Amino acid sequence: MDGMLSYLSIGDFSRATHMTVKTLRHYHRIGLLEPAGVDPHTAYRQYTADQIPIAQVIRRFRDLDMPLEQIHAVLSAPDLLTRNERISAHLTRLEDELGRTQRAVSSLRNLLSPGASQEEPRIELRSLPATPAAAITDIVDAASGAAWSQGALGELTATLNAQQLHSDGPPGGIFGDSIFTEHLGQATIFLPCTGEVRPIGRVVALEIPAVEMAVIEHAGSPAEVDRAYGALAEFVSRHALAVDGPLREYYLVGQRDTADTARWRTEVGWPVFRTTGC
């Protein structure tokens, strides 16, 4: 008798693991936690005490918001190293999400504390000359805009290096109105350069048009660049004559320079019609 397995009903197993019967049935259906047996006459699920630790591990992973398919991948890992790598990858994602949450909370606190940082943003009017550049243009959705921009910039840099051309200024971006109003529109990433650019792949030679702009510098993560846009729009509405045309960004310090987003510097330009010399 001592060698015989002792089975737990699904109700008892539910009480032992703090998992609902509905959850246990779902885990059985998807193959995450299958019962030790199913009674052929009643179809009742039966579990063993040896399965309790596995259920507890699953609960801990769910408490950490690990998706069920990832939990399944961890439990079915062929060896300990693979298992730990899969767990570590999820913990890294959690840390990244926590960092984004902390930055969002900090930004919101700053917005809710108007007295904490009220110095007037430095905005200047500039006349930018036409500039030869290598460029990539595409229709981009706002959600993937940052990744697309970094990929395009990497491609531009590699192309100039391959053609032995030199960058002649910070990289920049030109963004059509619909990027902001519809979260889908035309975007151009460009890299000013000297010499003739030979088109290859997505890269083409492009002359960036001359323009008059009101310009503000944003320091820090692109996630908070909307505050710079807001300050710039307020300035233009009070001090300049806005004109139709795409907005621009110039990446003075960015991902290719440092992984520390606190050190990133982005200039945002709003097209205007200048009526003064300032």
PDB file of C-alpha atoms in Angstrom:
ATOM      1  CA  MET A   1       0.000   0.000   0.000  1.00  0.00           C
ATOM      2  CA  ASP A   2       2.866   2.381   0.735  1.00  0.00           C
ATOM      3  CA  GLY A   3       3.945   2.250  -2.914  1.00  0.00           C
ATOM      4  CA  MET A   4       0.545   3.278  -4.246  1.00  0.00           C
ATOM      5  CA  LEU A   5      -0.009   6.846  -5.398  1.00  0.00           C
ATOM      6  CA  SER A   6      -2.430   8.908  -3.385  1.00  0.00           C
ATOM      7  CA  TYR A   7      -4.614  11.064  -5.627  1.00  0.00           C
ATOM      8  CA  LEU A   8      -6.203  14.424  -4.871  1.00  0.00           C
ATOM      9  CA  SER A   9      -9.464  15.482  -6.392  1.00  0.00           C
ATOM     10  CA  ILE A  10      -9.415  18.710  -8.378  1.00  0.00           C
ATOM     11  CA  GLY A  11     -11.210  20.395  -5.482  1.00  0.00           C
ATOM     12  CA  ASP A  12      -8.605  19.300  -2.951  1.00  0.00           C
ATOM     13  CA  PHE A  13      -5.791  20.222  -5.332  1.00  0.00           C
ATOM     14  CA  SER A  14      -7.417  23.633  -5.764  1.00  0.00           C
ATOM     15  CA  ARG A  15      -7.425  24.181  -2.014  1.00  0.00           C
ATOM     16  CA  ALA A  16      -3.837  22.965  -1.714  1.00  0.00           C
ATOM     17  CA  THR A  17      -2.506  25.292  -4.451  1.00  0.00           C
ATOM     18  CA  HIS A  18      -4.887  28.284  -4.174  1.00  0.00           C
ATOM     19  CA  MET A  19      -5.721  27.876  -7.854  1.00  0.00           C
ATOM     20  CA  THR A  20      -9.362  27.920  -8.835  1.00  0.00           C
ATOM     21  CA  VAL A  21     -10.923  24.861 -10.383  1.00  0.00           C
ATOM     22  CA  LYS A  22     -11.584  26.929 -13.504  1.00  0.00           C
ATOM     23  CA  THR A  23      -7.880  27.834 -13.713  1.00  0.00           C
ATOM     24  CA  LEU A  24      -6.804  24.210 -13.270  1.00  0.00           C
ATOM     25  CA  ARG A  25      -9.154  23.100 -16.031  1.00  0.00           C
ATOM     26  CA  HIS A  26      -7.744  25.808 -18.313  1.00  0.00           C
ATOM     27  CA  TYR A  27      -4.166  24.786 -17.549  1.00  0.00           C
ATOM     28  CA  HIS A  28      -5.093  21.209 -18.398  1.00  0.00           C
ATOM     29  CA  ARG A  29      -6.591  22.252 -21.747  1.00  0.00           C
ATOM     30  CA  ILE A  30      -3.466  24.161 -22.777  1.00  0.00           C
ATOM     31  CA  GLY A  31      -1.083  21.481 -21.517  1.00  0.00           C
ATOM     32  CA  LEU A  32       0.541  23.643 -18.843  1.00  0.00           C
ATOM     33  CA  LEU A  33      -0.459  21.555 -15.808  1.00  0.00           C
ATOM     34  CA  GLU A  34      -2.019  18.278 -16.749  1.00  0.00           C
ATOM     35  CA  PRO A  35      -3.609  16.092 -14.059  1.00  0.00           C
ATOM     36  CA  ALA A  36      -1.886  12.856 -13.113  1.00  0.00           C
ATOM     37  CA  GLY A  37      -4.957  11.007 -14.303  1.00  0.00           C
ATOM     38  CA  VAL A  38      -8.550  11.334 -15.432  1.00  0.00           C
ATOM     39  CA  ASP A  39     -11.157   8.894 -14.150  1.00  0.00           C
ATOM     40  CA  PRO A  40     -12.445   7.049 -17.249  1.00  0.00           C
ATOM     41  CA  HIS A  41     -15.944   6.738 -15.791  1.00  0.00           C
ATOM     42  CA  THR A  42     -16.544  10.162 -14.257  1.00  0.00           C
ATOM     43  CA  ALA A  43     -13.978  12.260 -16.218  1.00  0.00           C
ATOM     44  CA  TYR A  44     -12.901  13.730 -12.885  1.00  0.00           C
ATOM     45  CA  ARG A  45      -9.350  15.057 -12.890  1.00  0.00           C
ATOM     46  CA  GLN A  46      -6.957  13.623 -10.316  1.00  0.00           C
ATOM     47  CA  TYR A  47      -3.686  15.118  -9.117  1.00  0.00           C
ATOM     48  CA  THR A  48      -0.844  13.943  -6.903  1.00  0.00           C
ATOM     49  CA  ALA A  49       0.932  15.718  -4.073  1.00  0.00           C
ATOM     50  CA  ASP A  50       4.090  15.722  -6.213  1.00  0.00           C
ATOM     51  CA  GLN A  51       2.389  18.219  -8.542  1.00  0.00           C
ATOM     52  CA  ILE A  52       1.840  20.823  -5.821  1.00  0.00           C
ATOM     53  CA  PRO A  53       5.361  22.359  -6.118  1.00  0.00           C
ATOM     54  CA  ILE A  54       4.915  22.751  -9.894  1.00  0.00           C
ATOM     55  CA  ALA A  55       1.585  24.490  -9.339  1.00  0.00           C
ATOM     56  CA  GLN A  56       3.213  26.810  -6.806  1.00  0.00           C
ATOM     57  CA  VAL A  57       5.949  27.680  -9.289  1.00  0.00           C
ATOM     58  CA  ILE A  58       3.324  28.497 -11.925  1.00  0.00           C
ATOM     59  CA  ARG A  59       1.508  30.753  -9.435  1.00  0.00           C
ATOM     60  CA  ARG A  60       4.728  32.655  -8.706  1.00  0.00           C
ATOM     61  CA  PHE A  61       5.380  33.197 -12.397  1.00  0.00           C
ATOM     62  CA  ARG A  62       1.805  34.406 -12.924  1.00  0.00           C
ATOM     63  CA  ASP A  63       2.283  36.817 -10.004  1.00  0.00           C
ATOM     64  CA  LEU A  64       5.183  38.223 -12.049  1.00  0.00           C
ATOM     65  CA  ASP A  65       2.892  38.588 -15.101  1.00  0.00           C
ATOM     66  CA  MET A  66       4.724  35.940 -17.102  1.00  0.00           C
ATOM     67  CA  PRO A  67       2.549  34.872 -20.072  1.00  0.00           C
ATOM     68  CA  LEU A  68       1.347  31.279 -20.003  1.00  0.00           C
ATOM     69  CA  GLU A  69       3.273  30.307 -23.130  1.00  0.00           C
ATOM     70  CA  GLN A  70       6.495  31.544 -21.523  1.00  0.00           C
ATOM     71  CA  ILE A  71       5.764  29.601 -18.344  1.00  0.00           C
ATOM     72  CA  HIS A  72       5.271  26.521 -20.493  1.00  0.00           C
ATOM     73  CA  ALA A  73       8.625  27.202 -22.187  1.00  0.00           C
ATOM     74  CA  VAL A  74      10.333  27.483 -18.791  1.00  0.00           C
ATOM     75  CA  LEU A  75       8.814  24.265 -17.445  1.00  0.00           C
ATOM     76  CA  SER A  76       9.649  22.360 -20.632  1.00  0.00           C
ATOM     77  CA  ALA A  77      13.235  23.647 -20.856  1.00  0.00           C
ATOM     78  CA  PRO A  78      15.610  20.799 -21.759  1.00  0.00           C
ATOM     79  CA  ASP A  79      18.179  21.752 -19.118  1.00  0.00           C
ATOM     80  CA  LEU A  80      18.778  24.015 -16.131  1.00  0.00           C
ATOM     81  CA  LEU A  81      20.804  26.590 -18.102  1.00  0.00           C
ATOM     82  CA  THR A  82      18.039  27.068 -20.672  1.00  0.00           C
ATOM     83  CA  ARG A  83      15.439  27.298 -17.922  1.00  0.00           C
ATOM     84  CA  ASN A  84      17.407  29.999 -16.077  1.00  0.00           C
ATOM     85  CA  GLU A  85      18.008  31.949 -19.301  1.00  0.00           C
ATOM     86  CA  ARG A  86      14.266  32.020 -20.003  1.00  0.00           C
ATOM     87  CA  ILE A  87      13.487  33.138 -16.463  1.00  0.00           C
ATOM     88  CA  SER A  88      16.215  35.795 -16.603  1.00  0.00           C
ATOM     89  CA  ALA A  89      14.837  37.155 -19.884  1.00  0.00           C
ATOM     90  CA  HIS A  90      11.449  37.687 -18.278  1.00  0.00           C
ATOM     91  CA  LEU A  91      12.959  39.363 -15.212  1.00  0.00           C
ATOM     92  CA  THR A  92      14.860  41.725 -17.505  1.00  0.00           C
ATOM     93  CA  ARG A  93      11.608  42.643 -19.242  1.00  0.00           C
ATOM     94  CA  LEU A  94      10.032  43.306 -15.850  1.00  0.00           C
ATOM     95  CA  GLU A  95      12.935  45.573 -14.885  1.00  0.00           C
ATOM     96  CA  ASP A  96      12.564  47.491 -18.163  1.00  0.00           C
ATOM     97  CA  GLU A  97       8.832  47.909 -17.575  1.00  0.00           C
ATOM     98  CA  LEU A  98       9.496  49.045 -14.005  1.00  0.00           C
ATOM     99  CA  GLY A  99      11.956  51.627 -15.293  1.00  0.00           C
ATOM    100  CA  ARG A 100       9.390  52.954 -17.770  1.00  0.00           C
ATOM    101  CA  THR A 101       6.774  53.111 -15.020  1.00  0.00           C
ATOM    102  CA  GLN A 102       9.128  54.981 -12.690  1.00  0.00           C
ATOM    103  CA  ARG A 103       9.981  57.488 -15.417  1.00  0.00           C
ATOM    104  CA  ALA A 104       6.291  58.001 -16.200  1.00  0.00           C
ATOM    105  CA  VAL A 105       5.502  58.537 -12.505  1.00  0.00           C
ATOM    106  CA  SER A 106       8.369  61.028 -12.177  1.00  0.00           C
ATOM    107  CA  SER A 107       7.193  62.908 -15.254  1.00  0.00           C
ATOM    108  CA  LEU A 108       3.624  63.033 -13.972  1.00  0.00           C
ATOM    109  CA  ARG A 109       4.766  64.320 -10.568  1.00  0.00           C
ATOM    110  CA  ASN A 110       6.664  67.106 -12.317  1.00  0.00           C
ATOM    111  CA  LEU A 111       3.553  68.033 -14.299  1.00  0.00           C
ATOM    112  CA  LEU A 112       1.483  68.074 -11.103  1.00  0.00           C
ATOM    113  CA  SER A 113       4.023  70.301  -9.317  1.00  0.00           C
ATOM    114  CA  PRO A 114       4.022  73.521 -11.361  1.00  0.00           C
ATOM    115  CA  GLY A 115       6.268  75.301  -8.886  1.00  0.00           C
ATOM    116  CA  ALA A 116       9.034  72.721  -9.069  1.00  0.00           C
ATOM    117  CA  SER A 117      10.388  73.627 -12.502  1.00  0.00           C
ATOM    118  CA  GLN A 118       9.038  76.843 -13.959  1.00  0.00           C
ATOM    119  CA  GLU A 119      12.001  78.366 -15.737  1.00  0.00           C
ATOM    120  CA  GLU A 120      11.125  79.610 -19.203  1.00  0.00           C
ATOM    121  CA  PRO A 121      12.222  77.138 -21.904  1.00  0.00           C
ATOM    122  CA  ARG A 122      14.917  78.472 -24.223  1.00  0.00           C
ATOM    123  CA  ILE A 123      13.475  78.801 -27.726  1.00  0.00           C
ATOM    124  CA  GLU A 124      15.138  80.539 -30.641  1.00  0.00           C
ATOM    125  CA  LEU A 125      14.278  81.368 -34.233  1.00  0.00           C
ATOM    126  CA  ARG A 126      16.620  80.005 -36.888  1.00  0.00           C
ATOM    127  CA  SER A 127      17.013  80.134 -40.636  1.00  0.00           C
ATOM    128  CA  LEU A 128      18.285  76.727 -41.718  1.00  0.00           C
ATOM    129  CA  PRO A 129      19.947  76.481 -45.146  1.00  0.00           C
ATOM    130  CA  ALA A 130      19.319  73.734 -47.667  1.00  0.00           C
ATOM    131  CA  THR A 131      21.464  70.727 -46.767  1.00  0.00           C
ATOM    132  CA  PRO A 132      22.583  67.761 -48.908  1.00  0.00           C
ATOM    133  CA  ALA A 133      22.016  64.479 -47.115  1.00  0.00           C
ATOM    134  CA  ALA A 134      21.541  60.756 -47.350  1.00  0.00           C
ATOM    135  CA  ALA A 135      17.960  59.909 -46.430  1.00  0.00           C
ATOM    136  CA  ILE A 136      15.374  57.183 -45.979  1.00  0.00           C
ATOM    137  CA  THR A 137      11.674  57.975 -46.337  1.00  0.00           C
ATOM    138  CA  ASP A 138       8.744  55.717 -45.548  1.00  0.00           C
ATOM    139  CA  ILE A 139       5.184  55.611 -44.240  1.00  0.00           C
ATOM    140  CA  VAL A 140       5.524  54.953 -40.524  1.00  0.00           C
ATOM    141  CA  ASP A 141       3.093  54.386 -37.662  1.00  0.00           C
ATOM    142  CA  ALA A 142       3.777  56.250 -34.435  1.00  0.00           C
ATOM    143  CA  ALA A 143       3.965  53.091 -32.312  1.00  0.00           C
ATOM    144  CA  SER A 144       6.996  51.768 -34.212  1.00  0.00           C
ATOM    145  CA  GLY A 145       8.433  55.169 -35.077  1.00  0.00           C
ATOM    146  CA  ALA A 146      11.357  55.082 -32.636  1.00  0.00           C
ATOM    147  CA  ALA A 147      12.501  51.619 -33.725  1.00  0.00           C
ATOM    148  CA  TRP A 148      12.098  52.543 -37.392  1.00  0.00           C
ATOM    149  CA  SER A 149      14.119  55.731 -36.907  1.00  0.00           C
ATOM    150  CA  GLN A 150      16.987  53.904 -35.199  1.00  0.00           C
ATOM    151  CA  GLY A 151      17.024  51.243 -37.911  1.00  0.00           C
ATOM    152  CA  ALA A 152      17.025  53.870 -40.656  1.00  0.00           C
ATOM    153  CA  LEU A 153      19.817  55.807 -38.981  1.00  0.00           C
ATOM    154  CA  GLY A 154      21.917  52.661 -38.681  1.00  0.00           C
ATOM    155  CA  GLU A 155      21.393  51.934 -42.379  1.00  0.00           C
ATOM    156  CA  LEU A 156      22.349  55.497 -43.330  1.00  0.00           C
ATOM    157  CA  THR A 157      25.509  55.361 -41.236  1.00  0.00           C
ATOM    158  CA  ALA A 158      26.550  52.029 -42.739  1.00  0.00           C
ATOM    159  CA  THR A 159      25.917  53.305 -46.269  1.00  0.00           C
ATOM    160  CA  LEU A 160      28.016  56.443 -45.803  1.00  0.00           C
ATOM    161  CA  ASN A 161      30.828  54.370 -44.300  1.00  0.00           C
ATOM    162  CA  ALA A 162      30.701  51.933 -47.209  1.00  0.00           C
ATOM    163  CA  GLN A 163      30.842  54.818 -49.705  1.00  0.00           C
ATOM    164  CA  GLN A 164      33.598  56.560 -47.721  1.00  0.00           C
ATOM    165  CA  LEU A 165      31.484  59.660 -47.211  1.00  0.00           C
ATOM    166  CA  HIS A 166      31.569  61.797 -44.095  1.00  0.00           C
ATOM    167  CA  SER A 167      28.675  63.053 -41.998  1.00  0.00           C
ATOM    168  CA  ASP A 168      28.440  66.831 -42.005  1.00  0.00           C
ATOM    169  CA  GLY A 169      26.167  67.475 -39.023  1.00  0.00           C
ATOM    170  CA  PRO A 170      23.800  65.758 -36.624  1.00  0.00           C
ATOM    171  CA  PRO A 171      21.211  63.321 -37.979  1.00  0.00           C
ATOM    172  CA  GLY A 172      17.646  64.514 -38.190  1.00  0.00           C
ATOM    173  CA  GLY A 173      14.081  63.581 -38.931  1.00  0.00           C
ATOM    174  CA  ILE A 174      11.246  65.211 -40.875  1.00  0.00           C
ATOM    175  CA  PHE A 175       7.721  64.248 -39.846  1.00  0.00           C
ATOM    176  CA  GLY A 176       4.474  64.932 -41.683  1.00  0.00           C
ATOM    177  CA  ASP A 177       1.399  66.202 -39.840  1.00  0.00           C
ATOM    178  CA  SER A 178      -0.442  62.882 -40.071  1.00  0.00           C
ATOM    179  CA  ILE A 179       2.246  61.237 -37.913  1.00  0.00           C
ATOM    180  CA  PHE A 180       0.813  63.318 -35.062  1.00  0.00           C
ATOM    181  CA  THR A 181      -2.845  63.644 -36.071  1.00  0.00           C
ATOM    182  CA  GLU A 182      -3.431  60.058 -37.241  1.00  0.00           C
ATOM    183  CA  HIS A 183      -0.347  58.246 -35.850  1.00  0.00           C
ATOM    184  CA  LEU A 184       0.477  57.201 -39.413  1.00  0.00           C
ATOM    185  CA  GLY A 185       2.295  59.214 -42.029  1.00  0.00           C
ATOM    186  CA  GLN A 186       5.440  60.022 -43.941  1.00  0.00           C
ATOM    187  CA  ALA A 187       8.703  60.232 -42.078  1.00  0.00           C
ATOM    188  CA  THR A 188      12.233  60.904 -43.295  1.00  0.00           C
ATOM    189  CA  ILE A 189      15.432  60.199 -41.406  1.00  0.00           C
ATOM    190  CA  PHE A 190      18.477  61.949 -42.860  1.00  0.00           C
ATOM    191  CA  LEU A 191      22.188  62.287 -42.284  1.00  0.00           C
ATOM    192  CA  PRO A 192      23.846  65.434 -43.694  1.00  0.00           C
ATOM    193  CA  CYS A 193      26.943  64.564 -45.662  1.00  0.00           C
ATOM    194  CA  THR A 194      29.528  65.866 -48.101  1.00  0.00           C
ATOM    195  CA  GLY A 195      30.050  64.160 -51.424  1.00  0.00           C
ATOM    196  CA  GLU A 196      27.748  62.358 -53.831  1.00  0.00           C
ATOM    197  CA  VAL A 197      25.522  59.696 -52.297  1.00  0.00           C
ATOM    198  CA  ARG A 198      24.960  56.682 -54.533  1.00  0.00           C
ATOM    199  CA  PRO A 199      21.436  55.335 -53.962  1.00  0.00           C
ATOM    200  CA  ILE A 200      21.369  51.800 -52.565  1.00  0.00           C
ATOM    201  CA  GLY A 201      18.539  49.913 -50.907  1.00  0.00           C
ATOM    202  CA  ARG A 202      16.316  52.420 -49.113  1.00  0.00           C
ATOM    203  CA  VAL A 203      19.021  55.110 -49.044  1.00  0.00           C
ATOM    204  CA  VAL A 204      18.774  57.996 -51.498  1.00  0.00           C
ATOM    205  CA  ALA A 205      20.440  61.362 -51.931  1.00  0.00           C
ATOM    206  CA  LEU A 206      18.165  64.179 -50.781  1.00  0.00           C
ATOM    207  CA  GLU A 207      18.472  67.913 -50.358  1.00  0.00           C
ATOM    208  CA  ILE A 208      16.855  68.904 -47.082  1.00  0.00           C
ATOM    209  CA  PRO A 209      14.962  72.130 -47.893  1.00  0.00           C
ATOM    210  CA  ALA A 210      15.855  75.460 -46.361  1.00  0.00           C
ATOM    211  CA  VAL A 211      13.390  76.515 -43.685  1.00  0.00           C
ATOM    212  CA  GLU A 212      12.742  79.049 -40.952  1.00  0.00           C
ATOM    213  CA  MET A 213      11.947  77.411 -37.639  1.00  0.00           C
ATOM    214  CA  ALA A 214      11.369  77.991 -33.969  1.00  0.00           C
ATOM    215  CA  VAL A 215      13.702  75.568 -32.194  1.00  0.00           C
ATOM    216  CA  ILE A 216      13.716  74.119 -28.675  1.00  0.00           C
ATOM    217  CA  GLU A 217      16.127  71.588 -27.168  1.00  0.00           C
ATOM    218  CA  HIS A 218      14.741  68.587 -25.311  1.00  0.00           C
ATOM    219  CA  ALA A 219      17.011  66.878 -22.797  1.00  0.00           C
ATOM    220  CA  GLY A 220      16.390  63.253 -21.888  1.00  0.00           C
ATOM    221  CA  SER A 221      14.258  60.357 -23.017  1.00  0.00           C
ATOM    222  CA  PRO A 222      12.180  60.638 -26.223  1.00  0.00           C
ATOM    223  CA  ALA A 223       9.223  59.449 -24.118  1.00  0.00           C
ATOM    224  CA  GLU A 224       8.936  62.984 -22.711  1.00  0.00           C
ATOM    225  CA  VAL A 225       9.597  64.937 -25.902  1.00  0.00           C
ATOM    226  CA  ASP A 226       5.884  65.851 -26.003  1.00  0.00           C
ATOM    227  CA  ARG A 227       6.593  68.466 -23.324  1.00  0.00           C
ATOM    228  CA  ALA A 228       9.070  70.166 -25.644  1.00  0.00           C
ATOM    229  CA  TYR A 229       6.518  70.070 -28.452  1.00  0.00           C
ATOM    230  CA  GLY A 230       3.918  71.615 -26.149  1.00  0.00           C
ATOM    231  CA  ALA A 231       6.213  74.449 -25.056  1.00  0.00           C
ATOM    232  CA  LEU A 232       7.206  75.073 -28.663  1.00  0.00           C
ATOM    233  CA  ALA A 233       3.593  75.211 -29.847  1.00  0.00           C
ATOM    234  CA  GLU A 234       2.730  77.691 -27.085  1.00  0.00           C
ATOM    235  CA  PHE A 235       5.688  79.892 -28.035  1.00  0.00           C
ATOM    236  CA  VAL A 236       4.813  79.843 -31.726  1.00  0.00           C
ATOM    237  CA  SER A 237       1.189  80.737 -30.986  1.00  0.00           C
ATOM    238  CA  ARG A 238       2.294  83.815 -29.024  1.00  0.00           C
ATOM    239  CA  HIS A 239       5.473  84.998 -30.704  1.00  0.00           C
ATOM    240  CA  ALA A 240       5.641  83.767 -34.296  1.00  0.00           C
ATOM    241  CA  LEU A 241       3.592  83.112 -37.392  1.00  0.00           C
ATOM    242  CA  ALA A 242       3.246  79.372 -37.868  1.00  0.00           C
ATOM    243  CA  VAL A 243       3.230  78.022 -41.425  1.00  0.00           C
ATOM    244  CA  ASP A 244       2.284  74.679 -42.915  1.00  0.00           C
ATOM    245  CA  GLY A 245       5.078  72.213 -43.190  1.00  0.00           C
ATOM    246  CA  PRO A 246       6.561  69.145 -41.532  1.00  0.00           C
ATOM    247  CA  LEU A 247       8.180  69.335 -38.121  1.00  0.00           C
ATOM    248  CA  ARG A 248      11.818  68.441 -37.670  1.00  0.00           C
ATOM    249  CA  GLU A 249      14.007  66.838 -35.059  1.00  0.00           C
ATOM    250  CA  TYR A 250      17.798  66.954 -34.844  1.00  0.00           C
ATOM    251  CA  TYR A 251      19.487  64.295 -32.712  1.00  0.00           C
ATOM    252  CA  LEU A 252      22.467  66.050 -31.130  1.00  0.00           C
ATOM    253  CA  VAL A 253      23.128  63.201 -28.692  1.00  0.00           C
ATOM    254  CA  GLY A 254      21.273  59.933 -29.094  1.00  0.00           C
ATOM    255  CA  GLN A 255      21.366  56.178 -28.953  1.00  0.00           C
ATOM    256  CA  ARG A 256      24.428  55.880 -31.177  1.00  0.00           C
ATOM    257  CA  ASP A 257      26.343  58.097 -28.719  1.00  0.00           C
ATOM    258  CA  THR A 258      25.267  56.734 -25.323  1.00  0.00           C
ATOM    259  CA  ALA A 259      22.809  54.260 -23.831  1.00  0.00           C
ATOM    260  CA  ASP A 260      22.053  56.728 -21.023  1.00  0.00           C
ATOM    261  CA  THR A 261      18.821  58.398 -22.136  1.00  0.00           C
ATOM    262  CA  ALA A 262      19.295  61.136 -19.529  1.00  0.00           C
ATOM    263  CA  ARG A 263      22.173  62.430 -21.661  1.00  0.00           C
ATOM    264  CA  TRP A 264      20.251  62.470 -24.940  1.00  0.00           C
ATOM    265  CA  ARG A 265      19.669  65.871 -26.573  1.00  0.00           C
ATOM    266  CA  THR A 266      17.094  66.467 -29.286  1.00  0.00           C
ATOM    267  CA  GLU A 267      16.299  69.743 -31.029  1.00  0.00           C
ATOM    268  CA  VAL A 268      12.683  70.109 -32.170  1.00  0.00           C
ATOM    269  CA  GLY A 269      11.865  72.576 -34.939  1.00  0.00           C
ATOM    270  CA  TRP A 270       8.489  74.115 -35.817  1.00  0.00           C
ATOM    271  CA  PRO A 271       8.207  75.890 -39.199  1.00  0.00           C
ATOM    272  CA  VAL A 272       7.445  79.615 -38.927  1.00  0.00           C
ATOM    273  CA  PHE A 273       7.442  82.791 -41.007  1.00  0.00           C
ATOM    274  CA  ARG A 274       9.942  85.103 -39.400  1.00  0.00           C
ATOM    275  CA  THR A 275       9.064  88.781 -39.108  1.00  0.00           C
ATOM    276  CA  THR A 276      11.930  89.831 -36.797  1.00  0.00           C
ATOM    277  CA  GLY A 277      15.675  89.354 -36.735  1.00  0.00           C
ATOM    278  CA  CYS A 278      15.795  87.678 -33.283  1.00  0.00           C
TER     279      CYS A 278
END
